[in-house]
Coordinates of C-alpha atoms in Angstrom, one line a residue:
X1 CA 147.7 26.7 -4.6
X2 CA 144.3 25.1 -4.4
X3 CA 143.6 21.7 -2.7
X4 CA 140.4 19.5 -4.4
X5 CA 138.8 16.7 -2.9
X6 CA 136.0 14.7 -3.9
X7 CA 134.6 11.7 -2.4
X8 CA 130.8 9.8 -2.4
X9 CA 130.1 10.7 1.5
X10 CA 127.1 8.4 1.8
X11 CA 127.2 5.4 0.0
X12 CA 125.9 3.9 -3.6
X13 CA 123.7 6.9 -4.4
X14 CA 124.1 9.3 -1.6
X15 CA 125.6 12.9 -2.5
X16 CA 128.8 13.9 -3.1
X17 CA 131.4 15.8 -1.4
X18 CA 134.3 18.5 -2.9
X19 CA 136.3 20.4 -0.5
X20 CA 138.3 23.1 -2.0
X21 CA 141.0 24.4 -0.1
X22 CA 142.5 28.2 -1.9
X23 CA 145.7 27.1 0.2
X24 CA 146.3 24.3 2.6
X25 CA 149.4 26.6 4.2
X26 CA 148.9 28.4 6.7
X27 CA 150.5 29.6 10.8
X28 CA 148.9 29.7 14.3
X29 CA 146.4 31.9 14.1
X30 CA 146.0 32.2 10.8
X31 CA 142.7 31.3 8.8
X32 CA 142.5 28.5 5.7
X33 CA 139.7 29.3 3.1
X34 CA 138.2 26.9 0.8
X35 CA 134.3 26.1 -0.4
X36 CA 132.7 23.4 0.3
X37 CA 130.3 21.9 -2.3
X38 CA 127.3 19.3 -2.0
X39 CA 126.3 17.1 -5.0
X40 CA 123.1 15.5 -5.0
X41 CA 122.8 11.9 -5.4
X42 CA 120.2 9.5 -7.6
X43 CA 117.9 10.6 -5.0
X44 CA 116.7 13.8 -3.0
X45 CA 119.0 13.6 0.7
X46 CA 117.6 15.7 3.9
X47 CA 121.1 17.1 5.5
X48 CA 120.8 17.8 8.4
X49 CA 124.4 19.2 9.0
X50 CA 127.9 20.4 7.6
X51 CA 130.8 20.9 9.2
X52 CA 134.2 21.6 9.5
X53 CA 136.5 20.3 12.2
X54 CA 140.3 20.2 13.0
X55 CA 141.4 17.3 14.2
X56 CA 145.3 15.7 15.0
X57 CA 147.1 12.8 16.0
X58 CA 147.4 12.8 19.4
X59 CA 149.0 10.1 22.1
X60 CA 146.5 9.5 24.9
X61 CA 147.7 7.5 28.3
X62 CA 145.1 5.6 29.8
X63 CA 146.7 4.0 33.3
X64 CA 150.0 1.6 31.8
X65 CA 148.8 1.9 28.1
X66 CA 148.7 4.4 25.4
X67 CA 147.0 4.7 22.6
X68 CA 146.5 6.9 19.4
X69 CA 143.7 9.2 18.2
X70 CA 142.7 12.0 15.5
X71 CA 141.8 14.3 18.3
X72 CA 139.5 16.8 17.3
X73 CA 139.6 20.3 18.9
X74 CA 138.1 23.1 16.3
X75 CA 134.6 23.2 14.8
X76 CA 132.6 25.1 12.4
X77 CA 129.3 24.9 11.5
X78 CA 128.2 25.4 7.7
X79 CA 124.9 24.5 7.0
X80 CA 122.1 22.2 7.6
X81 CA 118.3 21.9 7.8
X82 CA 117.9 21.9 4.1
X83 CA 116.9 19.3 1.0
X84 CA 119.6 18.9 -1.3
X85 CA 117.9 17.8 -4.0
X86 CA 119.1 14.8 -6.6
X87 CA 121.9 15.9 -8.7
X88 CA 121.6 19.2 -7.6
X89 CA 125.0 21.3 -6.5
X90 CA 125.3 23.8 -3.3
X91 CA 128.4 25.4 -2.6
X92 CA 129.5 27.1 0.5
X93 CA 132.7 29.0 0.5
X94 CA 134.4 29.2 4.7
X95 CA 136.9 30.6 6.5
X96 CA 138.7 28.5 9.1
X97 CA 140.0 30.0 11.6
X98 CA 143.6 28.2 12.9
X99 CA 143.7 28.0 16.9
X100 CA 146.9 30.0 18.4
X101 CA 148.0 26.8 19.9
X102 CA 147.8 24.7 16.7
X103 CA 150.6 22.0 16.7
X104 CA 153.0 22.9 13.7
X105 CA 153.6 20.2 10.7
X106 CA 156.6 21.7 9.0
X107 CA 160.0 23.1 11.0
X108 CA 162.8 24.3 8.9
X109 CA 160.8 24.4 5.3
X110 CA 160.2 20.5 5.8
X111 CA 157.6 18.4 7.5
X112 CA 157.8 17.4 11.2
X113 CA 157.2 13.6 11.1
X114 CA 155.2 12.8 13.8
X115 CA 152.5 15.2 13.7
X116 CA 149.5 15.6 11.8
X117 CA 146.6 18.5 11.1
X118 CA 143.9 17.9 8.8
X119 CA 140.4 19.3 8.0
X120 CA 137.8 17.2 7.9
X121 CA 134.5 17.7 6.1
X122 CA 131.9 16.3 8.4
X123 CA 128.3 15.5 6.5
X124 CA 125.2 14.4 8.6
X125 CA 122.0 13.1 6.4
X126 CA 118.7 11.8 8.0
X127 CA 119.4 8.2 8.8
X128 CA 123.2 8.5 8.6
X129 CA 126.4 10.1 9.6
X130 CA 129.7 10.6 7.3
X131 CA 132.6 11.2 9.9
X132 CA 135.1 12.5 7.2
X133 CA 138.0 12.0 6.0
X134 CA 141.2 14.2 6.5
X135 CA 142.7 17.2 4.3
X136 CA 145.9 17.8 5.6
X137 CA 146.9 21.4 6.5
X138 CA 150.9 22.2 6.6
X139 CA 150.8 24.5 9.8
X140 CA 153.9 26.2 9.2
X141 CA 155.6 28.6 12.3
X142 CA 155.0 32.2 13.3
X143 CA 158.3 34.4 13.1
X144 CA 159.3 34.3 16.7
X145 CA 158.2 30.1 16.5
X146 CA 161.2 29.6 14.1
X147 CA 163.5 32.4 15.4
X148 CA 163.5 30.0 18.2
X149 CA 164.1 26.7 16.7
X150 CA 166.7 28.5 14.2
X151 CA 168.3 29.4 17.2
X152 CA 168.6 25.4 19.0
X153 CA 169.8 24.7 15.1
X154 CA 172.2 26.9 15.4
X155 CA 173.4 25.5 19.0
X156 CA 173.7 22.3 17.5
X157 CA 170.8 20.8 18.8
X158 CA 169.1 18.2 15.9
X159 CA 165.5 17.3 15.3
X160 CA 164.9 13.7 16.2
X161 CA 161.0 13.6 16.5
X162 CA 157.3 15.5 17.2
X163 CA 154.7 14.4 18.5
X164 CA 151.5 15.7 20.4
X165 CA 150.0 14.4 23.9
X166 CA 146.6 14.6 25.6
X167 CA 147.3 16.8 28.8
X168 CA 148.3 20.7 30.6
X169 CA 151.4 22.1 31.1
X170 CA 151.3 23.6 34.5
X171 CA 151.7 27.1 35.1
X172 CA 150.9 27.7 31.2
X173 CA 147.5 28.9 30.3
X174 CA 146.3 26.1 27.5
X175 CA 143.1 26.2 26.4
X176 CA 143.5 22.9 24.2
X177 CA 143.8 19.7 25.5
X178 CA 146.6 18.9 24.2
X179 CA 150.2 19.9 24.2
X180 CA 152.9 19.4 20.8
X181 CA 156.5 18.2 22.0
X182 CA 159.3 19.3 19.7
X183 CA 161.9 16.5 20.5
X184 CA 165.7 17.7 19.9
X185 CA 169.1 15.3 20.1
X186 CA 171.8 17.4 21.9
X187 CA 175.1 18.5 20.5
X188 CA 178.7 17.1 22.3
X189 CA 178.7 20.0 24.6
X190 CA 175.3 19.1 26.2
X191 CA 175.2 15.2 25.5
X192 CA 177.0 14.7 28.9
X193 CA 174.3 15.8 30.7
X194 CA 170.9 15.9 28.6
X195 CA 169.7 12.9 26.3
X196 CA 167.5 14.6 24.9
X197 CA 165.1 18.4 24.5
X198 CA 161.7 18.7 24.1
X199 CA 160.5 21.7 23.4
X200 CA 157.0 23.2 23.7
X201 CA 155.1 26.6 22.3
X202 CA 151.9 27.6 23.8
X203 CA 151.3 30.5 21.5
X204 CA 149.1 33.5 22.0
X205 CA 148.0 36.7 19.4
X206 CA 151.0 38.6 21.0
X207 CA 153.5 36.2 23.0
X208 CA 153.9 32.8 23.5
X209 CA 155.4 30.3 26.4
X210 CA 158.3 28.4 25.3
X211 CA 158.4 25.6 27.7
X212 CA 161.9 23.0 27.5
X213 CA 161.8 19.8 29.3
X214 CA 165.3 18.0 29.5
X215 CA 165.5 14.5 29.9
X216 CA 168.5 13.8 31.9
X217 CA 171.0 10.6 31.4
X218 CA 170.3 8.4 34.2
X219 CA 173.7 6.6 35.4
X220 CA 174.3 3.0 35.9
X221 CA 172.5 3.2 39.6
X222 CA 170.7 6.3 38.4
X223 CA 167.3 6.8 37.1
X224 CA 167.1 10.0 34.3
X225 CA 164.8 12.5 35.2
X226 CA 163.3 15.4 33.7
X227 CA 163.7 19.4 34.3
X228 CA 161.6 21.9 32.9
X229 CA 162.7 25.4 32.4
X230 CA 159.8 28.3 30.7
X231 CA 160.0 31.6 29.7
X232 CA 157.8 33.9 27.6
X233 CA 158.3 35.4 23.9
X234 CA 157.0 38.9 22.9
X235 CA 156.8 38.7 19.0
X236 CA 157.3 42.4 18.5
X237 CA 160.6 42.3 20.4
X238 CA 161.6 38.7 19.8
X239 CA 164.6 40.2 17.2
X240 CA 165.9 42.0 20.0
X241 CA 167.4 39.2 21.6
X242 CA 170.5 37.4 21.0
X243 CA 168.7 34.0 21.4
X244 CA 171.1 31.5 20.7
X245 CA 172.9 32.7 24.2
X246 CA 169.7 33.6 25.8
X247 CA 169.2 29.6 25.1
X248 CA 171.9 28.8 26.3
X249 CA 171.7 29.8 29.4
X250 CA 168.2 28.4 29.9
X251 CA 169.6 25.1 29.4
X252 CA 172.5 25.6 31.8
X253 CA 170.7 26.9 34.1
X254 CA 168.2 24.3 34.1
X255 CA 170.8 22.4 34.2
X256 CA 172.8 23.3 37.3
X257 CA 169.6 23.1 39.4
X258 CA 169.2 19.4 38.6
X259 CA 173.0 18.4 38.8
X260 CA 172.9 17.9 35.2
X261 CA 176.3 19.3 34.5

């Protein structure tokens, strides 16, 4: 599969962008390739950089409000310091190496509405800056990701939403700064306690956190309030477990705790 873009980065004029992508799939930890190429405009342009970044839509609360931004959190340099002279070409293949804590885009074989990755192509001329737009990237998971999520499925649990927000999970050792929420409706055996799952994967080359967050239904005098319940996946074991009753009792032990059920 390759993925083409071309676009006039500078103006009436300016050069010309192509990104090539061999494959915009890809997993946590895994690495997209592509080339980039240059084409000179109607005159000669100084660039002083190229590069590659990662960014994703990410909530952000600020005090009472919250706003939206393409948070950017991987970068790689290409080139710069050169002429590129008028109607000229320069092409520079890459390899983009995907962060282990990457939010996914696709559960299930389909795309998880709410979240977005994309790689943008980031151009910087003498005298002007071209911020790039956005290739997508389908981030798809790692084995022991959708052993996981096959395993809520198979509970009952159904996907209702995704989203990622600026922040650290305590007690989880992030390195980006922000987190991906998975959000799950419960099935009748759980809706009498739980509104709704969230579920979180801070992934590693070896083992990731899986870190669930309950939202509990508040009563009539009641408030709901959250639980949080964590435990840690080893991808060369992860088949040994019966996960759909490991699951389970995460949740009703979480649960208990919190008066939930």
């Amino acid at each position: 599969m390759v993925f083409k873009k071309l676009r006039q980065a500078m103006g009436i004029g300016g050069p010309q962008i192509e990104t090539t992508l061999q494959d915009p799939n890809t997993q946590p930890g895994g690495v997209v390739r592509g080339e980039v190429t240059l084409i000179g405009g109607q005159h000669d342009s100084n660039i002083k950089s190229l590069n590659l970044a990662l960014r994703s839509r990410v909530e952000v609360e600020s005090g009472d409000s919250e706003h939206v931004t393409n948070l950017e959190y991987a970068k790689v340099s290409l080139a710069g310091g050169f002429e590129l002279d008028d109607g000229s070409r320069h092409t520079i293949p890459f390899e983009f190496a995907i962060p282990w804590e990457a939010p996914l885009t696709h559960m299930y074989g389909r795309p998880l509405v709410g979240t977005t990755v994309g790689l943008a192509t980031e151009l910087e001329v003498a005298g002007a800056i071209d911020p790039g737009d956005l290739d997508p990237i389908a981030v798809h998971p790692l084995p022991a990701q959708a052993r996981i999520l096959e395993a809520f499925g198979n509970l009952g649990f159904r996907f209702r939403n995704a989203d990622c927000e600026r922040g650290r999970i305590y007690g989880v050792n992030q390195t980006l700064p922000f987190y991906q929420e998975i959000e799950f409706t419960p099935p009748p055996q759980y809706a009498g306690g739980i509104k709704q799952l969230e579920v979180t994967f801070v992934s590693y080359p070896t083992s990731m956190d899986v870190v669930l967050e309950l939202d509990k239904r508040g009563g009539i005098f009641t408030e709901g309030h959250d639980s949080f319940s964590r435990f840690k996946v080893d991808y060369a074991t992860v088949g040994n477990t019966d996960w759909e009753s490991q699951l389970n009792g995460f949740l009703q032990d979480a649960g208990r705790r919190k008066g939930f059920f």
